């Protein structure tokens, strides 16, 4: 289970990219493509395998107002269910 101390990273073979034609982020993985919403994309950009969920929430709160650690955990749990994010 993911906690605020967990350190998320994209799973092997998963890549976050910006699609200039669609003007949105896309998450590419062996099983397909996922188009994350802006919130999920902002979280995914920070999932580098070195920052904890708490650190990701802090970084996001410097860019956006109203960011809560619980919301970041929820986003990462959903992405984990899709098997695109892993954590240590």
PDB file of N, CA and C in Angstrom:
ATOM      1  N   UNK A   1       0.843  -1.187   0.000  1.00  0.00           N
ATOM      2  CA  UNK A   1       0.000   0.000   0.000  1.00  0.00           C
ATOM      3  C   UNK A   1       0.883   1.243   0.000  1.00  0.00           C
ATOM      4  N   UNK A   2       0.489   2.209  -0.783  1.00  0.00           N
ATOM      5  CA  UNK A   2       1.264   3.445  -0.887  1.00  0.00           C
ATOM      6  C   UNK A   2       0.961   4.368   0.286  1.00  0.00           C
ATOM      7  N   UNK A   3       2.005   4.993   0.799  1.00  0.00           N
ATOM      8  CA  UNK A   3       1.873   5.957   1.897  1.00  0.00           C
ATOM      9  C   UNK A   3       2.602   7.237   1.494  1.00  0.00           C
ATOM     10  N   UNK A   4       2.562   8.247   2.353  1.00  0.00           N
ATOM     11  CA  UNK A   4       3.254   9.502   2.050  1.00  0.00           C
ATOM     12  C   UNK A   4       4.769   9.322   2.040  1.00  0.00           C
ATOM     13  N   UNK A   5       5.269   8.234   2.624  1.00  0.00           N
ATOM     14  CA  UNK A   5       6.700   7.957   2.629  1.00  0.00           C
ATOM     15  C   UNK A   5       7.153   7.108   1.437  1.00  0.00           C
ATOM     16  N   UNK A   6       6.198   6.576   0.672  1.00  0.00           N
ATOM     17  CA  UNK A   6       6.535   5.765  -0.496  1.00  0.00           C
ATOM     18  C   UNK A   6       7.211   6.619  -1.558  1.00  0.00           C
ATOM     19  N   UNK A   7       8.049   5.971  -2.360  1.00  0.00           N
ATOM     20  CA  UNK A   7       8.778   6.661  -3.428  1.00  0.00           C
ATOM     21  C   UNK A   7       8.317   6.067  -4.764  1.00  0.00           C
ATOM     22  N   UNK A   8       7.423   6.762  -5.463  1.00  0.00           N
ATOM     23  CA  UNK A   8       6.886   6.227  -6.719  1.00  0.00           C
ATOM     24  C   UNK A   8       7.810   6.477  -7.910  1.00  0.00           C
ATOM     25  N   UNK A   9       7.685   5.583  -8.870  1.00  0.00           N
ATOM     26  CA  UNK A   9       8.402   5.746 -10.128  1.00  0.00           C
ATOM     27  C   UNK A   9       7.593   5.070 -11.223  1.00  0.00           C
ATOM     28  N   UNK A  10       7.815   5.492 -12.443  1.00  0.00           N
ATOM     29  CA  UNK A  10       7.149   4.831 -13.561  1.00  0.00           C
ATOM     30  C   UNK A  10       7.706   3.424 -13.683  1.00  0.00           C
ATOM     31  N   UNK A  11       6.840   2.480 -13.974  1.00  0.00           N
ATOM     32  CA  UNK A  11       7.303   1.097 -14.155  1.00  0.00           C
ATOM     33  C   UNK A  11       8.197   1.005 -15.381  1.00  0.00           C
ATOM     34  N   UNK A  12       8.991  -0.025 -15.402  1.00  0.00           N
ATOM     35  CA  UNK A  12       9.872  -0.286 -16.539  1.00  0.00           C
ATOM     36  C   UNK A  12       9.022  -0.369 -17.815  1.00  0.00           C
ATOM     37  N   UNK A  13       9.460   0.318 -18.848  1.00  0.00           N
ATOM     38  CA  UNK A  13       8.733   0.301 -20.118  1.00  0.00           C
ATOM     39  C   UNK A  13       7.651   1.360 -20.235  1.00  0.00           C
ATOM     40  N   UNK A  14       7.445   2.151 -19.177  1.00  0.00           N
ATOM     41  CA  UNK A  14       6.418   3.198 -19.177  1.00  0.00           C
ATOM     42  C   UNK A  14       7.108   4.544 -19.358  1.00  0.00           C
ATOM     43  N   UNK A  15       6.528   5.383 -20.217  1.00  0.00           N
ATOM     44  CA  UNK A  15       7.134   6.681 -20.494  1.00  0.00           C
ATOM     45  C   UNK A  15       6.048   7.743 -20.597  1.00  0.00           C
ATOM     46  N   UNK A  16       6.271   8.850 -19.929  1.00  0.00           N
ATOM     47  CA  UNK A  16       5.378  10.001 -20.017  1.00  0.00           C
ATOM     48  C   UNK A  16       5.925  10.913 -21.099  1.00  0.00           C
ATOM     49  N   UNK A  17       5.076  11.271 -22.039  1.00  0.00           N
ATOM     50  CA  UNK A  17       5.495  12.093 -23.160  1.00  0.00           C
ATOM     51  C   UNK A  17       4.433  13.157 -23.422  1.00  0.00           C
ATOM     52  N   UNK A  18       4.833  14.224 -24.085  1.00  0.00           N
ATOM     53  CA  UNK A  18       3.874  15.255 -24.454  1.00  0.00           C
ATOM     54  C   UNK A  18       3.566  15.111 -25.936  1.00  0.00           C
ATOM     55  N   UNK A  19       2.295  14.941 -26.258  1.00  0.00           N
ATOM     56  CA  UNK A  19       1.834  14.807 -27.642  1.00  0.00           C
ATOM     57  C   UNK A  19       1.484  16.206 -28.155  1.00  0.00           C
ATOM     58  N   UNK A  20       2.311  16.737 -29.023  1.00  0.00           N
ATOM     59  CA  UNK A  20       2.109  18.094 -29.524  1.00  0.00           C
ATOM     60  C   UNK A  20       0.887  18.200 -30.430  1.00  0.00           C
ATOM     61  N   UNK A  21       0.506  17.124 -31.096  1.00  0.00           N
ATOM     62  CA  UNK A  21      -0.673  17.148 -31.954  1.00  0.00           C
ATOM     63  C   UNK A  21      -1.938  17.275 -31.102  1.00  0.00           C
ATOM     64  N   UNK A  22      -2.036  16.460 -30.061  1.00  0.00           N
ATOM     65  CA  UNK A  22      -3.205  16.494 -29.166  1.00  0.00           C
ATOM     66  C   UNK A  22      -3.096  17.580 -28.099  1.00  0.00           C
ATOM     67  N   UNK A  23      -1.884  18.134 -27.954  1.00  0.00           N
ATOM     68  CA  UNK A  23      -1.593  19.136 -26.930  1.00  0.00           C
ATOM     69  C   UNK A  23      -1.933  18.640 -25.525  1.00  0.00           C
ATOM     70  N   UNK A  24      -1.476  17.431 -25.252  1.00  0.00           N
ATOM     71  CA  UNK A  24      -1.690  16.817 -23.946  1.00  0.00           C
ATOM     72  C   UNK A  24      -0.604  15.783 -23.677  1.00  0.00           C
ATOM     73  N   UNK A  25      -0.445  15.433 -22.403  1.00  0.00           N
ATOM     74  CA  UNK A  25       0.482  14.372 -22.043  1.00  0.00           C
ATOM     75  C   UNK A  25      -0.130  13.014 -22.373  1.00  0.00           C
ATOM     76  N   UNK A  26       0.726  12.080 -22.725  1.00  0.00           N
ATOM     77  CA  UNK A  26       0.308  10.699 -22.927  1.00  0.00           C
ATOM     78  C   UNK A  26       1.274   9.803 -22.165  1.00  0.00           C
ATOM     79  N   UNK A  27       0.746   8.735 -21.636  1.00  0.00           N
ATOM     80  CA  UNK A  27       1.536   7.755 -20.912  1.00  0.00           C
ATOM     81  C   UNK A  27       1.617   6.519 -21.797  1.00  0.00           C
ATOM     82  N   UNK A  28       2.809   6.239 -22.282  1.00  0.00           N
ATOM     83  CA  UNK A  28       3.020   5.119 -23.193  1.00  0.00           C
ATOM     84  C   UNK A  28       3.542   3.926 -22.413  1.00  0.00           C
ATOM     85  N   UNK A  29       2.935   2.771 -22.652  1.00  0.00           N
ATOM     86  CA  UNK A  29       3.369   1.544 -21.998  1.00  0.00           C
ATOM     87  C   UNK A  29       3.105   0.378 -22.934  1.00  0.00           C
ATOM     88  N   UNK A  30       3.742  -0.780 -22.713  1.00  0.00           N
ATOM     89  CA  UNK A  30       3.635  -1.888 -23.659  1.00  0.00           C
ATOM     90  C   UNK A  30       2.202  -2.301 -23.994  1.00  0.00           C
ATOM     91  N   UNK A  31       1.284  -2.185 -23.048  1.00  0.00           N
ATOM     92  CA  UNK A  31      -0.083  -2.617 -23.280  1.00  0.00           C
ATOM     93  C   UNK A  31      -0.948  -1.566 -23.957  1.00  0.00           C
ATOM     94  N   UNK A  32      -0.434  -0.328 -24.111  1.00  0.00           N
ATOM     95  CA  UNK A  32      -1.248   0.691 -24.740  1.00  0.00           C
ATOM     96  C   UNK A  32      -0.826   2.103 -24.394  1.00  0.00           C
ATOM     97  N   UNK A  33      -1.800   2.983 -24.466  1.00  0.00           N
ATOM     98  CA  UNK A  33      -1.592   4.405 -24.222  1.00  0.00           C
ATOM     99  C   UNK A  33      -2.661   4.880 -23.255  1.00  0.00           C
ATOM    100  N   UNK A  34      -2.264   5.717 -22.327  1.00  0.00           N
ATOM    101  CA  UNK A  34      -3.193   6.322 -21.374  1.00  0.00           C
ATOM    102  C   UNK A  34      -3.031   7.831 -21.489  1.00  0.00           C
ATOM    103  N   UNK A  35      -4.154   8.539 -21.537  1.00  0.00           N
ATOM    104  CA  UNK A  35      -4.112  10.000 -21.586  1.00  0.00           C
ATOM    105  C   UNK A  35      -4.498  10.500 -20.201  1.00  0.00           C
ATOM    106  N   UNK A  36      -3.496  10.837 -19.378  1.00  0.00           N
ATOM    107  CA  UNK A  36      -3.795  11.291 -18.020  1.00  0.00           C
ATOM    108  C   UNK A  36      -4.351  12.708 -18.024  1.00  0.00           C
ATOM    109  N   UNK A  37      -5.182  13.008 -17.032  1.00  0.00           N
ATOM    110  CA  UNK A  37      -5.647  14.386 -16.907  1.00  0.00           C
ATOM    111  C   UNK A  37      -4.481  15.242 -16.429  1.00  0.00           C
ATOM    112  N   UNK A  38      -4.686  16.552 -16.380  1.00  0.00           N
ATOM    113  CA  UNK A  38      -3.598  17.475 -16.037  1.00  0.00           C
ATOM    114  C   UNK A  38      -3.043  17.200 -14.642  1.00  0.00           C
ATOM    115  N   UNK A  39      -3.907  16.839 -13.708  1.00  0.00           N
ATOM    116  CA  UNK A  39      -3.461  16.549 -12.345  1.00  0.00           C
ATOM    117  C   UNK A  39      -2.555  15.329 -12.320  1.00  0.00           C
ATOM    118  N   UNK A  40      -2.994  14.256 -12.957  1.00  0.00           N
ATOM    119  CA  UNK A  40      -2.189  13.035 -12.989  1.00  0.00           C
ATOM    120  C   UNK A  40      -0.866  13.272 -13.707  1.00  0.00           C
ATOM    121  N   UNK A  41      -0.883  14.045 -14.791  1.00  0.00           N
ATOM    122  CA  UNK A  41       0.351  14.337 -15.525  1.00  0.00           C
ATOM    123  C   UNK A  41       1.335  15.104 -14.643  1.00  0.00           C
ATOM    124  N   UNK A  42       0.836  16.063 -13.872  1.00  0.00           N
ATOM    125  CA  UNK A  42       1.706  16.834 -12.977  1.00  0.00           C
ATOM    126  C   UNK A  42       2.349  15.925 -11.935  1.00  0.00           C
ATOM    127  N   UNK A  43       1.581  14.968 -11.421  1.00  0.00           N
ATOM    128  CA  UNK A  43       2.117  14.011 -10.442  1.00  0.00           C
ATOM    129  C   UNK A  43       3.142  13.100 -11.123  1.00  0.00           C
ATOM    130  N   UNK A  44       2.792  12.578 -12.285  1.00  0.00           N
ATOM    131  CA  UNK A  44       3.674  11.653 -12.992  1.00  0.00           C
ATOM    132  C   UNK A  44       5.013  12.280 -13.355  1.00  0.00           C
ATOM    133  N   UNK A  45       5.016  13.552 -13.682  1.00  0.00           N
ATOM    134  CA  UNK A  45       6.273  14.232 -14.017  1.00  0.00           C
ATOM    135  C   UNK A  45       7.254  14.204 -12.860  1.00  0.00           C
ATOM    136  N   UNK A  46       6.756  14.087 -11.647  1.00  0.00           N
ATOM    137  CA  UNK A  46       7.607  14.107 -10.454  1.00  0.00           C
ATOM    138  C   UNK A  46       7.936  12.712  -9.922  1.00  0.00           C
ATOM    139  N   UNK A  47       7.412  11.687 -10.547  1.00  0.00           N
ATOM    140  CA  UNK A  47       7.665  10.304 -10.112  1.00  0.00           C
ATOM    141  C   UNK A  47       8.980   9.817 -10.710  1.00  0.00           C
ATOM    142  N   UNK A  48      10.077  10.222 -10.079  1.00  0.00           N
ATOM    143  CA  UNK A  48      11.393   9.916 -10.610  1.00  0.00           C
ATOM    144  C   UNK A  48      12.142   8.831  -9.835  1.00  0.00           C
ATOM    145  N   UNK A  49      11.478   8.244  -8.853  1.00  0.00           N
ATOM    146  CA  UNK A  49      12.132   7.197  -8.071  1.00  0.00           C
ATOM    147  C   UNK A  49      13.028   7.722  -6.969  1.00  0.00           C
ATOM    148  N   UNK A  50      13.072   9.040  -6.776  1.00  0.00           N
ATOM    149  CA  UNK A  50      13.886   9.616  -5.705  1.00  0.00           C
ATOM    150  C   UNK A  50      13.051  10.416  -4.712  1.00  0.00           C
ATOM    151  N   UNK A  51      11.914  10.938  -5.152  1.00  0.00           N
ATOM    152  CA  UNK A  51      11.061  11.761  -4.279  1.00  0.00           C
ATOM    153  C   UNK A  51       9.947  10.932  -3.664  1.00  0.00           C
ATOM    154  N   UNK A  52       9.677  11.194  -2.405  1.00  0.00           N
ATOM    155  CA  UNK A  52       8.563  10.537  -1.729  1.00  0.00           C
ATOM    156  C   UNK A  52       7.258  11.224  -2.132  1.00  0.00           C
ATOM    157  N   UNK A  53       6.157  10.589  -1.814  1.00  0.00           N
ATOM    158  CA  UNK A  53       4.849  11.182  -2.069  1.00  0.00           C
ATOM    159  C   UNK A  53       4.745  12.534  -1.369  1.00  0.00           C
ATOM    160  N   UNK A  54       5.246  12.601  -0.158  1.00  0.00           N
ATOM    161  CA  UNK A  54       5.230  13.854   0.592  1.00  0.00           C
ATOM    162  C   UNK A  54       6.020  14.943  -0.133  1.00  0.00           C
ATOM    163  N   UNK A  55       7.172  14.593  -0.671  1.00  0.00           N
ATOM    164  CA  UNK A  55       7.990  15.559  -1.412  1.00  0.00           C
ATOM    165  C   UNK A  55       7.312  15.972  -2.718  1.00  0.00           C
ATOM    166  N   UNK A  56       6.641  15.026  -3.364  1.00  0.00           N
ATOM    167  CA  UNK A  56       5.905  15.342  -4.589  1.00  0.00           C
ATOM    168  C   UNK A  56       4.772  16.313  -4.275  1.00  0.00           C
ATOM    169  N   UNK A  57       4.038  16.058  -3.207  1.00  0.00           N
ATOM    170  CA  UNK A  57       2.945  16.952  -2.802  1.00  0.00           C
ATOM    171  C   UNK A  57       3.476  18.344  -2.482  1.00  0.00           C
ATOM    172  N   UNK A  58       4.631  18.411  -1.819  1.00  0.00           N
ATOM    173  CA  UNK A  58       5.231  19.713  -1.485  1.00  0.00           C
ATOM    174  C   UNK A  58       5.628  20.465  -2.754  1.00  0.00           C
ATOM    175  N   UNK A  59       6.214  19.758  -3.717  1.00  0.00           N
ATOM    176  CA  UNK A  59       6.600  20.388  -4.981  1.00  0.00           C
ATOM    177  C   UNK A  59       5.378  20.900  -5.729  1.00  0.00           C
ATOM    178  N   UNK A  60       4.324  20.101  -5.742  1.00  0.00           N
ATOM    179  CA  UNK A  60       3.094  20.523  -6.416  1.00  0.00           C
ATOM    180  C   UNK A  60       2.444  21.702  -5.711  1.00  0.00           C
ATOM    181  N   UNK A  61       2.527  21.739  -4.392  1.00  0.00           N
ATOM    182  CA  UNK A  61       1.895  22.835  -3.649  1.00  0.00           C
ATOM    183  C   UNK A  61       2.619  24.158  -3.886  1.00  0.00           C
ATOM    184  N   UNK A  62       3.864  24.100  -4.341  1.00  0.00           N
ATOM    185  CA  UNK A  62       4.575  25.329  -4.699  1.00  0.00           C
ATOM    186  C   UNK A  62       4.077  25.868  -6.045  1.00  0.00           C
ATOM    187  N   UNK A  63       3.507  24.976  -6.874  1.00  0.00           N
ATOM    188  CA  UNK A  63       3.003  25.386  -8.192  1.00  0.00           C
ATOM    189  C   UNK A  63       1.501  25.624  -8.201  1.00  0.00           C
ATOM    190  N   UNK A  64       0.774  24.893  -7.367  1.00  0.00           N
ATOM    191  CA  UNK A  64      -0.691  24.948  -7.360  1.00  0.00           C
ATOM    192  C   UNK A  64      -1.201  25.131  -5.939  1.00  0.00           C
ATOM    193  N   UNK A  65      -2.355  25.729  -5.794  1.00  0.00           N
ATOM    194  CA  UNK A  65      -2.936  25.872  -4.454  1.00  0.00           C
ATOM    195  C   UNK A  65      -3.846  24.679  -4.163  1.00  0.00           C
ATOM    196  N   UNK A  66      -3.979  24.360  -2.901  1.00  0.00           N
ATOM    197  CA  UNK A  66      -4.902  23.312  -2.471  1.00  0.00           C
ATOM    198  C   UNK A  66      -4.433  21.883  -2.651  1.00  0.00           C
ATOM    199  N   UNK A  67      -3.139  21.673  -2.864  1.00  0.00           N
ATOM    200  CA  UNK A  67      -2.612  20.309  -3.029  1.00  0.00           C
ATOM    201  C   UNK A  67      -2.535  19.641  -1.663  1.00  0.00           C
ATOM    202  N   UNK A  68      -3.108  18.425  -1.590  1.00  0.00           N
ATOM    203  CA  UNK A  68      -3.057  17.657  -0.341  1.00  0.00           C
ATOM    204  C   UNK A  68      -2.353  16.332  -0.603  1.00  0.00           C
ATOM    205  N   UNK A  69      -1.612  15.870   0.386  1.00  0.00           N
ATOM    206  CA  UNK A  69      -0.915  14.583   0.253  1.00  0.00           C
ATOM    207  C   UNK A  69      -1.895  13.454  -0.045  1.00  0.00           C
ATOM    208  N   UNK A  70      -3.057  13.481   0.597  1.00  0.00           N
ATOM    209  CA  UNK A  70      -4.056  12.422   0.378  1.00  0.00           C
ATOM    210  C   UNK A  70      -4.497  12.361  -1.080  1.00  0.00           C
ATOM    211  N   UNK A  71      -4.616  13.521  -1.721  1.00  0.00           N
ATOM    212  CA  UNK A  71      -5.011  13.549  -3.132  1.00  0.00           C
ATOM    213  C   UNK A  71      -3.924  12.942  -4.020  1.00  0.00           C
ATOM    214  N   UNK A  72      -2.668  13.231  -3.692  1.00  0.00           N
ATOM    215  CA  UNK A  72      -1.552  12.661  -4.456  1.00  0.00           C
ATOM    216  C   UNK A  72      -1.528  11.149  -4.267  1.00  0.00           C
ATOM    217  N   UNK A  73      -1.749  10.675  -3.052  1.00  0.00           N
ATOM    218  CA  UNK A  73      -1.816   9.233  -2.783  1.00  0.00           C
ATOM    219  C   UNK A  73      -2.936   8.603  -3.605  1.00  0.00           C
ATOM    220  N   UNK A  74      -4.102   9.252  -3.660  1.00  0.00           N
ATOM    221  CA  UNK A  74      -5.232   8.719  -4.435  1.00  0.00           C
ATOM    222  C   UNK A  74      -4.885   8.596  -5.918  1.00  0.00           C
ATOM    223  N   UNK A  75      -4.278   9.639  -6.466  1.00  0.00           N
ATOM    224  CA  UNK A  75      -3.886   9.609  -7.884  1.00  0.00           C
ATOM    225  C   UNK A  75      -2.909   8.463  -8.127  1.00  0.00           C
ATOM    226  N   UNK A  76      -1.910   8.328  -7.261  1.00  0.00           N
ATOM    227  CA  UNK A  76      -0.907   7.276  -7.439  1.00  0.00           C
ATOM    228  C   UNK A  76      -1.489   5.885  -7.239  1.00  0.00           C
ATOM    229  N   UNK A  77      -2.447   5.746  -6.327  1.00  0.00           N
ATOM    230  CA  UNK A  77      -3.106   4.444  -6.158  1.00  0.00           C
ATOM    231  C   UNK A  77      -3.826   4.041  -7.436  1.00  0.00           C
ATOM    232  N   UNK A  78      -4.533   4.995  -8.044  1.00  0.00           N
ATOM    233  CA  UNK A  78      -5.244   4.686  -9.292  1.00  0.00           C
ATOM    234  C   UNK A  78      -4.270   4.324 -10.410  1.00  0.00           C
ATOM    235  N   UNK A  79      -3.158   5.043 -10.486  1.00  0.00           N
ATOM    236  CA  UNK A  79      -2.153   4.729 -11.502  1.00  0.00           C
ATOM    237  C   UNK A  79      -1.484   3.390 -11.210  1.00  0.00           C
ATOM    238  N   UNK A  80      -1.317   3.074  -9.938  1.00  0.00           N
ATOM    239  CA  UNK A  80      -0.772   1.776  -9.562  1.00  0.00           C
ATOM    240  C   UNK A  80      -1.691   0.632  -9.974  1.00  0.00           C
ATOM    241  N   UNK A  81      -3.001   0.860  -9.853  1.00  0.00           N
ATOM    242  CA  UNK A  81      -3.976  -0.146 -10.285  1.00  0.00           C
ATOM    243  C   UNK A  81      -3.885  -0.383 -11.781  1.00  0.00           C
ATOM    244  N   UNK A  82      -3.513   0.650 -12.527  1.00  0.00           N
ATOM    245  CA  UNK A  82      -3.348   0.514 -13.987  1.00  0.00           C
ATOM    246  C   UNK A  82      -1.979  -0.083 -14.327  1.00  0.00           C
ATOM    247  N   UNK A  83      -1.175  -0.311 -13.304  1.00  0.00           N
ATOM    248  CA  UNK A  83       0.144  -0.935 -13.436  1.00  0.00           C
ATOM    249  C   UNK A  83       1.130  -0.090 -14.242  1.00  0.00           C
ATOM    250  N   UNK A  84       1.053   1.233 -14.067  1.00  0.00           N
ATOM    251  CA  UNK A  84       2.012   2.106 -14.735  1.00  0.00           C
ATOM    252  C   UNK A  84       2.983   2.745 -13.747  1.00  0.00           C
ATOM    253  N   UNK A  85       2.647   2.664 -12.447  1.00  0.00           N
ATOM    254  CA  UNK A  85       3.491   3.222 -11.402  1.00  0.00           C
ATOM    255  C   UNK A  85       3.823   2.134 -10.387  1.00  0.00           C
ATOM    256  N   UNK A  86       5.062   2.153  -9.937  1.00  0.00           N
ATOM    257  CA  UNK A  86       5.505   1.255  -8.854  1.00  0.00           C
ATOM    258  C   UNK A  86       6.126   2.140  -7.781  1.00  0.00           C
ATOM    259  N   UNK A  87       6.275   1.608  -6.583  1.00  0.00           N
ATOM    260  CA  UNK A  87       6.891   2.378  -5.511  1.00  0.00           C
ATOM    261  C   UNK A  87       7.762   1.483  -4.662  1.00  0.00           C
ATOM    262  N   UNK A  88       8.704   2.163  -3.986  1.00  0.00           N
ATOM    263  CA  UNK A  88       9.630   1.426  -3.127  1.00  0.00           C
ATOM    264  C   UNK A  88       9.370   1.782  -1.677  1.00  0.00           C
TER     265      UNK A  88
END
